[in-house]
Coordinates of N, CA and C in Angstrom, one line a residue:
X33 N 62.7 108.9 141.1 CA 64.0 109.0 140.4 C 63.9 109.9 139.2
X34 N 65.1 110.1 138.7 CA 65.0 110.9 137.5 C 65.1 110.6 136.2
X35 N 63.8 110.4 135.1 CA 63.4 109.8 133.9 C 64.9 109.8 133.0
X36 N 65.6 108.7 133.1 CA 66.7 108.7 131.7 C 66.0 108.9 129.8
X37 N 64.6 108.6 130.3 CA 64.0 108.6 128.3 C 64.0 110.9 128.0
X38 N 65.0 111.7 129.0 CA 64.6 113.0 128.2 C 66.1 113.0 127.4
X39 N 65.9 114.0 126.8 CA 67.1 114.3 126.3 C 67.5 116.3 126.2
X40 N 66.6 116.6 127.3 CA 66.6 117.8 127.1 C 67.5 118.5 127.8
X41 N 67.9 118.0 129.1 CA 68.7 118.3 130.5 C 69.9 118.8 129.8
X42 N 70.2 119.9 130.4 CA 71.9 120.8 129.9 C 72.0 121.2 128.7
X43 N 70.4 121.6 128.1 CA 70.8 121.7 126.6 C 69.4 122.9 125.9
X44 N 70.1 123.8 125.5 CA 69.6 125.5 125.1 C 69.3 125.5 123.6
X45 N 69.4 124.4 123.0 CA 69.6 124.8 121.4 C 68.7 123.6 121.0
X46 N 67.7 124.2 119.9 CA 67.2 123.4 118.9 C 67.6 124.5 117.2
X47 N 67.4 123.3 116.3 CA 68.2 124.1 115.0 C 66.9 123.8 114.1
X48 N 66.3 125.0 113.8 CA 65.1 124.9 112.5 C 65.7 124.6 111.2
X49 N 65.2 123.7 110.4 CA 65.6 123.3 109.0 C 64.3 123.4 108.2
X50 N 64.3 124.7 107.3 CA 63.2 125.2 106.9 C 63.2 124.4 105.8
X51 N 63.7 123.7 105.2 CA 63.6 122.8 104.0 C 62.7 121.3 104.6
X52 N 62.4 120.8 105.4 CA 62.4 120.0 106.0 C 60.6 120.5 106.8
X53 N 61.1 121.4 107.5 CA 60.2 122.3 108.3 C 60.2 121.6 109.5
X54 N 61.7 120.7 110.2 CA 61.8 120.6 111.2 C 62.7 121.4 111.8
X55 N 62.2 120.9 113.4 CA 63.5 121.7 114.6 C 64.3 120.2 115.0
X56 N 65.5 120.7 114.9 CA 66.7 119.1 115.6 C 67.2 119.3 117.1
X57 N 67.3 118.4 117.7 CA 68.1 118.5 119.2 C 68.8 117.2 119.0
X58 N 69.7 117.6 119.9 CA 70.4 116.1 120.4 C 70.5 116.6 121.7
X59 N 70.9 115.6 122.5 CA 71.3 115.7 124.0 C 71.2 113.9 124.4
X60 N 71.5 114.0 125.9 CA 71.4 112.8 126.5 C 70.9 113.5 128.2
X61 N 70.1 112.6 129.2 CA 70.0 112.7 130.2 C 71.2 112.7 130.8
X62 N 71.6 113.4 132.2 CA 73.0 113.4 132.7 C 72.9 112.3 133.1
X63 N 74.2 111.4 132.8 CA 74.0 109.9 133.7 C 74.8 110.1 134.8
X64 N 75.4 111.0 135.3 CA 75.7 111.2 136.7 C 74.2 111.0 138.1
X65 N 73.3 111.6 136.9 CA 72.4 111.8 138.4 C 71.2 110.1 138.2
X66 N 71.2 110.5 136.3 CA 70.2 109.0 136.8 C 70.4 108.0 136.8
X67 N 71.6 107.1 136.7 CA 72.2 106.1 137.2 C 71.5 105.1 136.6
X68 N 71.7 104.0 136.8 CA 71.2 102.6 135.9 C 70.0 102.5 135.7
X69 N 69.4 102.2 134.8 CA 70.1 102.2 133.4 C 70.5 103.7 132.7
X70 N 71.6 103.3 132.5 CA 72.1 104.6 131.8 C 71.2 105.2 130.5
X71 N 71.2 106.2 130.3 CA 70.5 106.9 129.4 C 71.1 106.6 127.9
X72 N 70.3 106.5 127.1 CA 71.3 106.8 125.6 C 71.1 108.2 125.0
X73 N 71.7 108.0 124.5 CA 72.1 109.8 123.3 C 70.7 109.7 122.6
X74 N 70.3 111.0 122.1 CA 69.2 110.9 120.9 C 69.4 112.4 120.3
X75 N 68.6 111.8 118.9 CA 68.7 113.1 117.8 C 67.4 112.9 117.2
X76 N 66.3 114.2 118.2 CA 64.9 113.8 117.8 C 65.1 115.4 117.2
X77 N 63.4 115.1 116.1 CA 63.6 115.8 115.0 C 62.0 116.5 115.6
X78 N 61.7 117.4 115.2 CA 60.1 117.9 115.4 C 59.5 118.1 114.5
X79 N 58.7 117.4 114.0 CA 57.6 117.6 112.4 C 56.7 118.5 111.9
X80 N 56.7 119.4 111.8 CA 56.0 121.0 111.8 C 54.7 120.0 111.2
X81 N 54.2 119.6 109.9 CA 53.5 119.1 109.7 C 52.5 118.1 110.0
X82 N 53.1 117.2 110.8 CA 52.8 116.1 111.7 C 52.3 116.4 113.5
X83 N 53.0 117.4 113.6 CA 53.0 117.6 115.0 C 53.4 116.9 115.8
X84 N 54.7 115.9 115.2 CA 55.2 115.2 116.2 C 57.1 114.9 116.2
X85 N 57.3 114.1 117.4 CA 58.6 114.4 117.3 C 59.2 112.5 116.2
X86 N 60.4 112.9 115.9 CA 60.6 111.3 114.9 C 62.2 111.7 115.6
X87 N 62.9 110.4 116.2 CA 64.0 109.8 116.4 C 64.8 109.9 115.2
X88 N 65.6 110.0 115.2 CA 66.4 110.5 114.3 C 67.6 109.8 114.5
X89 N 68.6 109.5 113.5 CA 69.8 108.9 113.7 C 70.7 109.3 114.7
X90 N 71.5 108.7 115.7 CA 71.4 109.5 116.8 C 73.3 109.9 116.8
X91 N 73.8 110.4 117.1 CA 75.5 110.7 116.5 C 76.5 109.9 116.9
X92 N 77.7 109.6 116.8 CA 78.4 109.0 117.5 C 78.8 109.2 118.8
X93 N 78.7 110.3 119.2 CA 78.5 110.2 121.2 C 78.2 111.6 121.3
X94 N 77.7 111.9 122.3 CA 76.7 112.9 122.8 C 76.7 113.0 124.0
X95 N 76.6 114.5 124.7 CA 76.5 114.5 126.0 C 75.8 115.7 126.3
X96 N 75.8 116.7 127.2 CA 75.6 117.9 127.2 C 75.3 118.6 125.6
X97 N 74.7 119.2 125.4 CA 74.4 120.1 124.5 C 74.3 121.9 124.7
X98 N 74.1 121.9 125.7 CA 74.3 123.5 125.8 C 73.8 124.7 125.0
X99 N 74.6 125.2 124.1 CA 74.7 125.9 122.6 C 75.5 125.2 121.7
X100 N 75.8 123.7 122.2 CA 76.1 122.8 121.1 C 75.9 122.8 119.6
X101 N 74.9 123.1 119.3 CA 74.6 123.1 117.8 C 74.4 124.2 117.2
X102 N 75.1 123.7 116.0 CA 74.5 124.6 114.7 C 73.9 123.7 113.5
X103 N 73.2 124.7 112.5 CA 72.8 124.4 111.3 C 73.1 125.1 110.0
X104 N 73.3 124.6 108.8 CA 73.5 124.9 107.6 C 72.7 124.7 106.8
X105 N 71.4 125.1 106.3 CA 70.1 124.6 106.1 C 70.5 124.4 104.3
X106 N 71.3 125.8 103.8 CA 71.8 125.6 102.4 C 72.7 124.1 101.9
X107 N 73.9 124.0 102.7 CA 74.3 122.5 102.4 C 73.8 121.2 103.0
X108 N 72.5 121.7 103.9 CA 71.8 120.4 104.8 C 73.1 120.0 105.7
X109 N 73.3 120.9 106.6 CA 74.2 120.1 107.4 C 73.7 120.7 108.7
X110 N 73.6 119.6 110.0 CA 73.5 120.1 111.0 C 74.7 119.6 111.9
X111 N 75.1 120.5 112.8 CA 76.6 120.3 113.3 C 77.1 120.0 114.9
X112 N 77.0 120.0 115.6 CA 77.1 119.3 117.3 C 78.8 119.0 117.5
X113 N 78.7 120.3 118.5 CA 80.4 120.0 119.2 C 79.8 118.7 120.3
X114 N 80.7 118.0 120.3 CA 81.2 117.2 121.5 C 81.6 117.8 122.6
X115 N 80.8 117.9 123.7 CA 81.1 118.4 125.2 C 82.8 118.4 125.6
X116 N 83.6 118.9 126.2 CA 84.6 119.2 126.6 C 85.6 118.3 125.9
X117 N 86.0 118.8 124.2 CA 86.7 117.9 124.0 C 87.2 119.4 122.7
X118 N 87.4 118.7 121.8 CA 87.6 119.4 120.1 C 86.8 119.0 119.2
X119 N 86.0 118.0 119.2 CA 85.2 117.4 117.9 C 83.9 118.2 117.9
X120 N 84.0 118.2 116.4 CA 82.6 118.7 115.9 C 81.7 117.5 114.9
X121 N 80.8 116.7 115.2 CA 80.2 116.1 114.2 C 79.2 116.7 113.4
X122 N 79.1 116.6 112.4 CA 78.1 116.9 111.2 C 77.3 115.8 110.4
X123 N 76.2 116.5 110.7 CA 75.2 115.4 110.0 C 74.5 116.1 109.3
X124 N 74.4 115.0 107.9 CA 73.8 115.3 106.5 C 72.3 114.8 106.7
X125 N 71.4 116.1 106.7 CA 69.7 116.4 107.1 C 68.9 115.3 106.2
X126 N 69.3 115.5 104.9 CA 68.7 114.2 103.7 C 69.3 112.9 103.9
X127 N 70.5 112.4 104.1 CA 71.3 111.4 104.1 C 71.2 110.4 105.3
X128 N 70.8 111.2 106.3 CA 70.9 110.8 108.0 C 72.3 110.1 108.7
X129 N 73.1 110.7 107.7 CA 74.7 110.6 108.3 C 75.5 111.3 109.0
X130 N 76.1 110.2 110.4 CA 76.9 111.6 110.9 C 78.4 111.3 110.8
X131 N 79.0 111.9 109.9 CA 80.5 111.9 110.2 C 81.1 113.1 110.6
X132 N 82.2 113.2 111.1 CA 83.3 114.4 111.7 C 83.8 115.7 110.9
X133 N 83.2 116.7 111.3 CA 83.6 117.9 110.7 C 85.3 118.1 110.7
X134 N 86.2 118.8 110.7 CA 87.7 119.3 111.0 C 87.7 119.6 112.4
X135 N 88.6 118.8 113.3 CA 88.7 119.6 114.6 C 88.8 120.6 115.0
X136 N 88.5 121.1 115.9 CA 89.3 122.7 116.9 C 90.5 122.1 117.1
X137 N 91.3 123.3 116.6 CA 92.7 123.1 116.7 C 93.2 122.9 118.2
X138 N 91.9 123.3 119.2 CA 92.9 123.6 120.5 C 91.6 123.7 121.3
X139 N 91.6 122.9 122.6 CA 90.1 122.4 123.5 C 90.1 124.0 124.2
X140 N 89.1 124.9 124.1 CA 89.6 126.0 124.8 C 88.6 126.0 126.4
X141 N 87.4 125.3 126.4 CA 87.1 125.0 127.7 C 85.7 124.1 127.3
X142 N 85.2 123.7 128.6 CA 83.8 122.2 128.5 C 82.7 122.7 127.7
X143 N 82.8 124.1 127.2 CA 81.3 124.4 126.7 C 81.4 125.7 125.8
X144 N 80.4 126.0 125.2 CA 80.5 127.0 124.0 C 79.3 127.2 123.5
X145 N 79.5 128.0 122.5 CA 78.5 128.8 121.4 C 79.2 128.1 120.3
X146 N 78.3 127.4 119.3 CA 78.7 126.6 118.1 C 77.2 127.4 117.2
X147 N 77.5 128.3 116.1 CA 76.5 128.9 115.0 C 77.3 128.7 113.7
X148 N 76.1 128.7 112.4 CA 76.7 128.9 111.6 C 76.2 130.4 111.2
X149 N 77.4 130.9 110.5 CA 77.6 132.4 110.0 C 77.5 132.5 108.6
X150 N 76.0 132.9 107.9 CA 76.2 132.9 106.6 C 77.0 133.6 105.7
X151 N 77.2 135.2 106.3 CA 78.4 136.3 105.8 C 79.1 135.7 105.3
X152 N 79.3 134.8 106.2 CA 81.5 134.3 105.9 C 81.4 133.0 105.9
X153 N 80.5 132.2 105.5 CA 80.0 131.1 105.1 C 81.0 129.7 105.8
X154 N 80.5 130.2 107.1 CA 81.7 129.4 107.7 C 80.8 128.8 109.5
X155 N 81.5 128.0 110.2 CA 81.1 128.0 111.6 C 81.8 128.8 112.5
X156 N 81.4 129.2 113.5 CA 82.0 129.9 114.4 C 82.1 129.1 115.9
X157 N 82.5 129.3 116.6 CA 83.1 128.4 117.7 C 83.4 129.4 118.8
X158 N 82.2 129.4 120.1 CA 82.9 130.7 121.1 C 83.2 130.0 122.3
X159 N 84.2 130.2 122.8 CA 84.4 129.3 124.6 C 85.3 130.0 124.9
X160 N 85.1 129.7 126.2 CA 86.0 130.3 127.4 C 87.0 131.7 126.5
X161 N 86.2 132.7 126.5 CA 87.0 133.9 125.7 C 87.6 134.0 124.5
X162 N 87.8 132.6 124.2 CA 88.2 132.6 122.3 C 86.9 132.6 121.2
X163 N 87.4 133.4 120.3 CA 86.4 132.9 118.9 C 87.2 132.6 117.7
X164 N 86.7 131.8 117.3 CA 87.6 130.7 116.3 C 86.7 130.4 115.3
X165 N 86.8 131.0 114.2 CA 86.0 130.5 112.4 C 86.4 129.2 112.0
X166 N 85.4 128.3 111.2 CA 86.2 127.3 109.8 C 86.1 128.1 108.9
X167 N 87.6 128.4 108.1 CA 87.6 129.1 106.9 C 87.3 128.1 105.7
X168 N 86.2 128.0 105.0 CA 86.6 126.8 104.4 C 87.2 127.1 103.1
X169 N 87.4 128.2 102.6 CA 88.5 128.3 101.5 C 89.7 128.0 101.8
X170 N 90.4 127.8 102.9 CA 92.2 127.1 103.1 C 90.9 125.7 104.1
X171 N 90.2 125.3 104.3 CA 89.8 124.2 105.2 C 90.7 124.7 106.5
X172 N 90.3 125.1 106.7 CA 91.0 125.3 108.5 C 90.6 126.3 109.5
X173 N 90.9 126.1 110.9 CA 90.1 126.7 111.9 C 90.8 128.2 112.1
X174 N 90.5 129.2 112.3 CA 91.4 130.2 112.8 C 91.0 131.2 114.0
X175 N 91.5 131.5 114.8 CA 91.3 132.6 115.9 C 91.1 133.6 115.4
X176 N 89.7 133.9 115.9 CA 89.5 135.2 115.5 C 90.3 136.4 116.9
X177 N 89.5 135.6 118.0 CA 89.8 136.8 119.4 C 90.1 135.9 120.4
X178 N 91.3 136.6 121.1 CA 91.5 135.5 122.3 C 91.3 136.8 123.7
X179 N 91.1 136.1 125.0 CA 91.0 137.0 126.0 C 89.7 137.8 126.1
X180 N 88.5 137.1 125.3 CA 87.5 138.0 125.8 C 87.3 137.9 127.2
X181 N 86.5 138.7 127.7 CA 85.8 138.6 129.3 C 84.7 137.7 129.2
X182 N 84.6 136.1 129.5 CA 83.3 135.6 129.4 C 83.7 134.4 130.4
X183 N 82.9 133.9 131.0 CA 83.2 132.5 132.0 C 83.7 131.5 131.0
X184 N 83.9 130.1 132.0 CA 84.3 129.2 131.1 C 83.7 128.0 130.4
X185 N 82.2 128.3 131.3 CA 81.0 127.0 130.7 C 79.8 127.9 130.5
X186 N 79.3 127.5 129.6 CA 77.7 128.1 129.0 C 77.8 129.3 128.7
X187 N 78.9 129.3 128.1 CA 79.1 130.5 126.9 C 77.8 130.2 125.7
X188 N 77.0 131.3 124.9 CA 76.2 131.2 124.1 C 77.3 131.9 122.3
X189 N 76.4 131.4 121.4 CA 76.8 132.5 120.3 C 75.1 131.9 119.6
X190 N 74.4 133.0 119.0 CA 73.6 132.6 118.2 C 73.3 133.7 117.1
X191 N 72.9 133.4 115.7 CA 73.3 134.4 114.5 C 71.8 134.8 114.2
X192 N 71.9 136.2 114.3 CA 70.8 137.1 114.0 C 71.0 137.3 112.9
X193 N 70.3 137.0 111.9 CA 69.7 137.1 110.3 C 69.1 138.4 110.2
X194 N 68.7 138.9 111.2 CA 68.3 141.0 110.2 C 69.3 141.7 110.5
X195 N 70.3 141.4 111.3 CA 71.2 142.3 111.1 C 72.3 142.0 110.7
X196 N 72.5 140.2 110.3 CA 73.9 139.5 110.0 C 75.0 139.8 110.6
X197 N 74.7 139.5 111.7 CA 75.8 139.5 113.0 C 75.9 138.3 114.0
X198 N 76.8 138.1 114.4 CA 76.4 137.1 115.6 C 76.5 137.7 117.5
X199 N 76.0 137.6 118.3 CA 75.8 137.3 119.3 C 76.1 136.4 120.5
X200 N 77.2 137.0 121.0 CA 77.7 136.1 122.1 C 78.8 136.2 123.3
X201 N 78.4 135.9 123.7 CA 79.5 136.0 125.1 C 78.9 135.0 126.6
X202 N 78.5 135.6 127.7 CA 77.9 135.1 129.0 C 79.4 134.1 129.3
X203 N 78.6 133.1 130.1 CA 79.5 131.7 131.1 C 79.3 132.2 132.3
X204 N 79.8 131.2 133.0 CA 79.7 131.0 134.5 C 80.8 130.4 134.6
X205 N 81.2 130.4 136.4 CA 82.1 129.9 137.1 C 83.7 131.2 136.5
X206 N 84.8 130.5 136.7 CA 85.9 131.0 136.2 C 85.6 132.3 134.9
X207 N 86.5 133.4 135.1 CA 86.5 134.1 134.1 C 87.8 133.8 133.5
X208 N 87.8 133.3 131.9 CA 89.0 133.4 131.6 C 90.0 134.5 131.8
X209 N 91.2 134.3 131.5 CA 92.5 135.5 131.9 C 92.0 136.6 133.2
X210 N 91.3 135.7 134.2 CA 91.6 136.2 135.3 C 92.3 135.7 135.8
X211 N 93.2 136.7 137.1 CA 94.5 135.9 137.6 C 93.7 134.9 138.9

């Protein structure tokens, strides 16, 4: 059968927190395939100095991860969209709390690219052909681009630091704004 204790299944992103000198994941085993006992959620941490992984407070629900996550290493926040929904949770790295970032104004499809963007000192949010910023000077989400050419699941975005840009597009299945 298939081990419910991973948490790695459906899931592309670990987030380095160089203040810490860990890597973070969350994910859960698919409980479609492994069935009773169902799997639980986790948020294991990797200890550069230890060489080992530490359990970590685990978020209020969790499923797929994908390119789920981002990190803010400056305000210690690490950030996890919720699989096909609008919620973004954030959790404070020192505090080990997770409460709710500001929603996506609008579910644009089951999966995405979630980075944070130092430039513009904000999150970015890529799915099914939309890209959508938190501005946090008005606190609120805004469209950047609608109608890119990219599928509608396992869309990526991830932010390259030498050239302060971000990166992103791919998916599978459906292309958005195709007829």
């Amino acid at each position: 059968g298939i081990s419910t204790n991973t948490s790695l299944e459906y899931s592309n992103k670990w987030c380095w927190d160089p203040t810490s000198r860990r890597f973070h994941h969350t994910g859960i085993c698919d409980p479609s395939v492994a069935g009773p006992p169902f799997p639980t959620a986790k948020h294991n941490a990797y200890d550069e100095a230890n060489h080992r992984y530490i359990l970590k407070t685990k978020p209020p629900d969790v499923s797929h991860t994908y390119y789920h996550l981002a990190i803010e290493p400056a305000a210690r926040y690490l950030y996890m969209y919720m699989y096909d929904t609008n919620i973004i949770y954030r959790y404070h790295l020192d505090n080990n709390v997770w409460d709710q970032h500001p929603q996506l104004p609008f579910h644009t499809a089951i999966t995405g690219g979630l980075v944070f963007f130092p430039e513009r000192n904000g999150l970015v949010w890529v799915s099914g052909g939309v890209v959508q910023y938190y501005n946090r000077s008005i606190s609120q989400w805004q469209t950047v681009a609608t109608g890119l050419f990219m599928g509608i699941r396992a869309n990526f975005a991830i932010y390259n630091p030498v050239r302060g840009e971000i990166l992103f597009g791919a998916g599978i299945e459906e292309t958005a704004g195709d007829p």
